[in-house]
XYZ file of C-alpha atoms in Angstrom:
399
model
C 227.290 239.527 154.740
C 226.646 238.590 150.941
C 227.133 235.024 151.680
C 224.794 233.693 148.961
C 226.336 235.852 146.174
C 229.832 234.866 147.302
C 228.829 231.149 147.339
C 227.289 231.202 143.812
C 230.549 232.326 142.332
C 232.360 229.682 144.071
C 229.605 227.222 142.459
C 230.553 228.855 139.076
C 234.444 228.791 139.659
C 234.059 225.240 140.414
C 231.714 223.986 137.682
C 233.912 226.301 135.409
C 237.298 224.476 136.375
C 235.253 220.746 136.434
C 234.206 221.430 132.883
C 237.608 222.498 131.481
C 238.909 219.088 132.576
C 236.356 217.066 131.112
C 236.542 219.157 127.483
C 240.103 218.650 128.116
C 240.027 214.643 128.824
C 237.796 214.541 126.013
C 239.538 216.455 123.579
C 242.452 214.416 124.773
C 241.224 210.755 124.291
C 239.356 211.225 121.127
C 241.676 213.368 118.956
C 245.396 212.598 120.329
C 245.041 208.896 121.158
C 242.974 207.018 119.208
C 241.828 203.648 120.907
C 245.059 201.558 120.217
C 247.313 203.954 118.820
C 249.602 203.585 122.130
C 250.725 200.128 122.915
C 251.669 198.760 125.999
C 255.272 198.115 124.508
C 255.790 201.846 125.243
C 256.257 200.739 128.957
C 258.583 198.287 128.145
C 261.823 200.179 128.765
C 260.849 201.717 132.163
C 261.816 205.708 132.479
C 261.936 207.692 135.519
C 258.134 208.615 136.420
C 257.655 212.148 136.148
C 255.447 213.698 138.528
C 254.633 217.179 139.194
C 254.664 218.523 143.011
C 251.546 218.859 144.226
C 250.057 222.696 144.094
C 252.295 223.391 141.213
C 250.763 226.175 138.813
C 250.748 225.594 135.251
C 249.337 228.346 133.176
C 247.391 226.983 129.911
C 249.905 225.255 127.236
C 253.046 226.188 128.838
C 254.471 222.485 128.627
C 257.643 223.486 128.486
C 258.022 225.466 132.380
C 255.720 221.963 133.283
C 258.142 219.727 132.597
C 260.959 222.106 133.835
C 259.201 221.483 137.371
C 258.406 217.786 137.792
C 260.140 215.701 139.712
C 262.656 213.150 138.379
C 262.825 209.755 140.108
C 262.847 206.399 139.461
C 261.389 203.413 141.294
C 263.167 201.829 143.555
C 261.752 198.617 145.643
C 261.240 200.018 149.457
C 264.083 197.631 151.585
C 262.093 198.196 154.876
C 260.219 195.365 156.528
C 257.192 193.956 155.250
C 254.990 191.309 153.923
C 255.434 190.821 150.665
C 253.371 188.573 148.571
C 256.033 185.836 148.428
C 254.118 183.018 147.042
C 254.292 179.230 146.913
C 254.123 177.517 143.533
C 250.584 177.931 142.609
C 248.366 175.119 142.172
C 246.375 177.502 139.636
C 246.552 176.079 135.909
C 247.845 179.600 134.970
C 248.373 181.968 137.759
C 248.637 185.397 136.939
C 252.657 185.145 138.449
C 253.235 182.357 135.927
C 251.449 184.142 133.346
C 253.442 186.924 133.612
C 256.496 185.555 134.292
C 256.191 183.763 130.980
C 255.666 186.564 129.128
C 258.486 188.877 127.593
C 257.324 191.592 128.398
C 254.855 191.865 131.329
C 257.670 189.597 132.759
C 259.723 192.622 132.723
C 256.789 194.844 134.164
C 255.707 193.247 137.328
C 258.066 192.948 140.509
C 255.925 190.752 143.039
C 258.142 191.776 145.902
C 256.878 195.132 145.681
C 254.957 196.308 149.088
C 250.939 196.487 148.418
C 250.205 197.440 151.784
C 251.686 199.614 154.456
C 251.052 199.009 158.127
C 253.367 200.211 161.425
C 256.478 199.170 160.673
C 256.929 200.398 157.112
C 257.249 204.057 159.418
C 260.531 205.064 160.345
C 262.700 208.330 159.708
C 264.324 206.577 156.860
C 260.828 206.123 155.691
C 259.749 209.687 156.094
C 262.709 211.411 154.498
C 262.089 209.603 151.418
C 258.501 209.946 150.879
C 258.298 213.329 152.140
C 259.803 214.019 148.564
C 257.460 212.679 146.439
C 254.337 214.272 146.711
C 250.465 212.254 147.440
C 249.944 209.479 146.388
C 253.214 208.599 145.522
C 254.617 209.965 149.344
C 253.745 212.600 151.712
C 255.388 215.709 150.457
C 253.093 218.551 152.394
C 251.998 216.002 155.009
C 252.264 216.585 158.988
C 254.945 213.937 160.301
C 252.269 213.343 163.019
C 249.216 213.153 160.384
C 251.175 210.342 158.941
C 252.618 208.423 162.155
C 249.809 208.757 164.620
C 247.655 206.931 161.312
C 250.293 204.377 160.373
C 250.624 203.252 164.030
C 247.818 201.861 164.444
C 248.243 199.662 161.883
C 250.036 196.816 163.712
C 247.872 193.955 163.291
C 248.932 191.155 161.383
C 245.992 191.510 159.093
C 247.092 195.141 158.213
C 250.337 193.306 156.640
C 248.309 191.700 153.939
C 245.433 191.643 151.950
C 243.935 188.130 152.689
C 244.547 185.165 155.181
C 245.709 182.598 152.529
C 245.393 179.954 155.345
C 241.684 181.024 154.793
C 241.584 178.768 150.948
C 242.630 175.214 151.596
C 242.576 174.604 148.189
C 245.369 177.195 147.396
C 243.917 178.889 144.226
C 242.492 182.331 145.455
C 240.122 183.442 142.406
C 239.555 187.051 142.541
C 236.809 189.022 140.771
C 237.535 192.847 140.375
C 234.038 194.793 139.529
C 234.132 198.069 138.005
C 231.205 200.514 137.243
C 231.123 200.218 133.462
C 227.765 199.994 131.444
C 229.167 197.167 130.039
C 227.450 194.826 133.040
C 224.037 196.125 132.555
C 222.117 193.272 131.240
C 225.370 190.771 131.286
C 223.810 188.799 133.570
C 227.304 188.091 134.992
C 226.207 188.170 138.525
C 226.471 184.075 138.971
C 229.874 183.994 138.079
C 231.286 186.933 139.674
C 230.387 185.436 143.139
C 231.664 182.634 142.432
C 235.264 183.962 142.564
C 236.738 183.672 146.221
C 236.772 187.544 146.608
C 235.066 190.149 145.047
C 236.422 193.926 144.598
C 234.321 196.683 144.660
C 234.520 200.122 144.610
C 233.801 203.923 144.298
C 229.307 204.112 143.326
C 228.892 200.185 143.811
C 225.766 199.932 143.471
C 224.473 196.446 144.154
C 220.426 196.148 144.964
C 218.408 195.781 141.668
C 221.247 194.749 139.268
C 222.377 191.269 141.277
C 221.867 189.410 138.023
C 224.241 191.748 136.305
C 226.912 192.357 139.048
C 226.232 189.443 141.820
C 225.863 190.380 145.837
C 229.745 189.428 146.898
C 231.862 191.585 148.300
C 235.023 191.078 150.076
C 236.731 194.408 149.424
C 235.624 197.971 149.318
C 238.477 200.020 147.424
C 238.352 204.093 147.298
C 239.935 207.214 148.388
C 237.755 209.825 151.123
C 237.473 212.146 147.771
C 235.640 209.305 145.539
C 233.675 207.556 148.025
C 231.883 211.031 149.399
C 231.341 211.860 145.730
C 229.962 208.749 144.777
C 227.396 208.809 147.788
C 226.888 212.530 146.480
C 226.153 211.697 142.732
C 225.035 208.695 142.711
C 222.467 208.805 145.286
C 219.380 208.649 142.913
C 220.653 205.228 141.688
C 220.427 203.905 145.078
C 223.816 204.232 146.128
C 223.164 205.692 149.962
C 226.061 204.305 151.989
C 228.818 202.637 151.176
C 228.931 198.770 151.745
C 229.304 197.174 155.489
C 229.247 193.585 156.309
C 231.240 191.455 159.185
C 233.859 190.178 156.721
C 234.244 192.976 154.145
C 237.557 194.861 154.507
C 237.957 198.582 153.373
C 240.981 199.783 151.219
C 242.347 202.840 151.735
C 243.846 204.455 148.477
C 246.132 207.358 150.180
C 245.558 210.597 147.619
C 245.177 213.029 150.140
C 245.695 214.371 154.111
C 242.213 213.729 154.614
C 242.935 209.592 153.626
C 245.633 209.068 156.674
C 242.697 211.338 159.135
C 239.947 209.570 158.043
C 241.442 206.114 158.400
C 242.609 206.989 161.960
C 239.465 208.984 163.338
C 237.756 205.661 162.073
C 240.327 202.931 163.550
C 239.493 205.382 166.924
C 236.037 205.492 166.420
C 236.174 209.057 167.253
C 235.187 212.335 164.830
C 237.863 213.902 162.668
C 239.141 216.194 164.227
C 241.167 218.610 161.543
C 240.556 219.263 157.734
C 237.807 219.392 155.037
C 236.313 216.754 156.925
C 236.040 217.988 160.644
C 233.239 216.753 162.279
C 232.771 213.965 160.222
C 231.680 210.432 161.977
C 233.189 207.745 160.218
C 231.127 205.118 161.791
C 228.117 206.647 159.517
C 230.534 204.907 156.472
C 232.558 201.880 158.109
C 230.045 200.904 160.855
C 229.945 200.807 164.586
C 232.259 198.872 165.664
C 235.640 198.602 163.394
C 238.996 197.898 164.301
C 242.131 198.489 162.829
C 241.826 194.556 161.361
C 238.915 195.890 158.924
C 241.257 198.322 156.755
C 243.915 198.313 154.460
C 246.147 200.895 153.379
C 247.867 200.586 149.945
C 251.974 201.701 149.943
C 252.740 204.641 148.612
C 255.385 202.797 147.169
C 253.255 200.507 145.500
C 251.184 203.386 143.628
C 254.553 204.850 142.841
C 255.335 201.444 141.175
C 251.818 201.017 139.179
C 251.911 204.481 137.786
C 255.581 204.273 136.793
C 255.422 200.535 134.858
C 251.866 200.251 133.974
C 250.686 203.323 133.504
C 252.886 206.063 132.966
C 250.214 208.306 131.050
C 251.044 211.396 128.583
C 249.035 213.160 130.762
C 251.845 213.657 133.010
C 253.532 216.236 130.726
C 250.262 218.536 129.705
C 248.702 221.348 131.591
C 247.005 218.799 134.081
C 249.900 216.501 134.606
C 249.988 217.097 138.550
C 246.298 216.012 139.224
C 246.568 212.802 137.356
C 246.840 209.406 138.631
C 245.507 206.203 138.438
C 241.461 205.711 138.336
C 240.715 203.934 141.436
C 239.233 200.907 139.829
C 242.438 200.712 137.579
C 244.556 200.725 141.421
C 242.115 198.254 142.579
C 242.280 195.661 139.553
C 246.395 195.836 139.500
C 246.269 195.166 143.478
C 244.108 192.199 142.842
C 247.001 191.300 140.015
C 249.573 191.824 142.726
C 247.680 189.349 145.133
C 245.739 186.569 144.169
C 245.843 183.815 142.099
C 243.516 184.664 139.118
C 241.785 187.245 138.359
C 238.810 188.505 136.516
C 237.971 192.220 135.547
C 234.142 193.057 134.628
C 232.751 196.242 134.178
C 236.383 198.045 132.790
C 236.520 199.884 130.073
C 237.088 197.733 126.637
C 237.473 199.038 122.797
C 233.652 199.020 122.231
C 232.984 201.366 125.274
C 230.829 203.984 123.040
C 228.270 201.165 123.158
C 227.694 201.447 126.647
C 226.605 203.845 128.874
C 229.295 205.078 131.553
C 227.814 203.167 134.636
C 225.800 199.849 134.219
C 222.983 201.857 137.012
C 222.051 204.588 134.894
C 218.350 204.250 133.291
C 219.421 206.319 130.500
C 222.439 205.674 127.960
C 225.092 208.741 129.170
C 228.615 208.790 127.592
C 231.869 207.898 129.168
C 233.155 211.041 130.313
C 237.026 211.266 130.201
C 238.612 213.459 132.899
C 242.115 214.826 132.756
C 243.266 213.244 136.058
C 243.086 209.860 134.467
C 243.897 208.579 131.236
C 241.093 205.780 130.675
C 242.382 204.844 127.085
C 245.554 203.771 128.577
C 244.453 201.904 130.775
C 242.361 200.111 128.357
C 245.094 198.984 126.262
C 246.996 197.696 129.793
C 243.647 195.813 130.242
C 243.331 194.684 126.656
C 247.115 193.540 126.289
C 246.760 191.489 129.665
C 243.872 189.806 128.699
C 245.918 189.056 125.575
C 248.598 187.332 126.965
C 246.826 185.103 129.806
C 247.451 187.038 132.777
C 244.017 188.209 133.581
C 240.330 187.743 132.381
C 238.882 190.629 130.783
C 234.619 190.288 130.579
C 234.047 191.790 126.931
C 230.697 192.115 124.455
């Protein structure tokens, strides 16, 4: 059969193609972009979003046939039904909408009307013949039509329209607390006053037990695509990260990268195995518990990571050899949903100027460096973190 041989060179393929885009998102961030060499300015006059189509081949350097295959388009607020976070006056001192608002540029930036979520109705054919263009996670170019629409309808709950219950804070000032991974939090002792936001984000290796006077015990959110969360059970294991998160109230976010995302959510809305792809026999109920309903998971809008990665962060990246893997880290989609929906909101554990100081996850017994892949651009989204701490609109936890 020569099964073991043929599997060891798959190992090697894999660890070969892994390691050329870490050399390459390292030889990116620290020779071409020095921290704070790109400013968030650069965003200011918003340009169509290039984005290559998925399974495009690049060979090495050729920029030039790259860019002669992206995509062109611009983004354009989706007019189909849904609940957008249309907010009252906030009785916040500074809410991150009057924050932003005030300022001349992020005012420019952010467009509050944008859909975060999509749930049932969002699905129609107008729906499909658009996003069929644009290619995961921006739409569902290569996706079944019945992938898609068997998943999306059975999202018709009301809670599948938006993130929280509002109704649910009397006080009408809905703190939020968005926790990343960084090293930064071990030994920050920040744990008191990261539960004491109204929700906490988590997401991707969130390791909790033995660091809940760095990082707290709170969580009202669980953010991640299939592809993250089964590698973050995978590597992270020997930190103590064996399941992902489950409690009564915590809700599960669905970051649509991939098929697999639109299976997985509906095999575990069913309760039932997945039945087709990389992840056939899979039980979902092993990650989301027993008994789930539709109520327990969110799905963010293509249109809405269309939006982010256009405005926000709109990387280089996009243009080099790599430019059709990359897309926003998932704690970077997680913090700017958190922008898009509460009140206030605090970031801890993201990456900050001094991140050579810290090791790359807070769990880790020994100091390892941040490792900079090529399907995200971590520097960028520094400065966006940086410059928004800057002008008011969110708290940034720096050392």
């Amino acid at each position: 059969m020569g099964s073991p041989h043929w599997k060891r060179l798959c190992l090697l393929l894999l660890a070969a193609f892994s390691s050329s885009l870490v050399l390459y998102g390292h030889y990116y961030a620290t020779v071409e972009l020095p921290a704070g060499q790109r400013v968030i300015a650069s965003l200011l006059q918003p340009e169509p979003l290039l984005l290559a189509p998925s399974g495009t081949s690049h060979p090495a350097g050729s920029h030039r046939a790259l860019r002669g295959s992206l995509e062109r388009e611009s983004f354009k607020p989706s007019s189909q039904p849904e609940e957008r976070n249309r907010r009252q006056p906030s009785p916040c001192p500074r809410s991150v909408v009057e924050a932003a608002k005030a300022h001349p540029a992020f005012g420019e930036l952010f467009q509050f009307a944008t859909p975060v979520l999509m749930w049932d109705q969002h699905f129609n054919p107008k729906t499909w013949t658009r996003l069929k263009e644009r290619h995961v996670p921006y739409g569902w170019q290569g996706l079944s039509h019945a992938a898609v629409s068997s998943t999306l309808r059975l999202l018709n709950a009301s809670a599948n329209r938006h993130l929280f219950d509002r109704h649910r804070f009397p006080g009408g000032c809905v703190r939020c607390a968005v926790v990343g991974n960084g090293g930064i939090l071990n030994g920050s002792r920040q744990g008191e006053a990261i539960d004491a936001h109204d929700l906490v984000f988590r997401l991707n290796g969130a390791v909790i037990r033995g660091f809940e006077e760095d990082v707290g015990t709170k969580i009202s959110f669980y953010g991640f695509t299939v592809n993250t969360m089964k590698n973050s059970l995978i590597a992270y294991e020997e930190y103590g990260f064996t399941r992902i998160p489950q409690a009564e109230d915590l809700k599960y976010i669905f970051i649509p990268s991939d098929v697999r995302d639109y299976i997985m959510l509906r095999s575990a809305i069913q309760g039932s195995p997945v039945p087709e792809g990389s992840d056939k026999g899979d039980d979902p109920r092993k990650y989301f518990g027993p008994e789930v309903s539709a109520e327990k998971f969110k799905l963010l809008h293509p249109d809405f990571l269309h939006y982010l990665t256009a405005r926000f962060l709109r990387s280089e990246l996009l243009n080099m050899q790599y430019g059709h893997l990359y897309m926003p880290s998932t704690g970077a989609l997680m913090l700017l949903t958190a922008l898009h929906t509460c009140d206030q909101v605090s970031a801890y554990g993201f990456i900050t100027g001094n991140y050579e100081q810290f090791s790359d996850h807070y769990y880790e017994v020994e100091k390892k460096p941040l490792v900079f892949y090529a399907n995200h651009d971590m520097l960028l989204e520094a400065e966006l973190w940086r410059s928004l701490h800057q002008a008011g609109i969110m708290e940034l936890y720096q050392r």
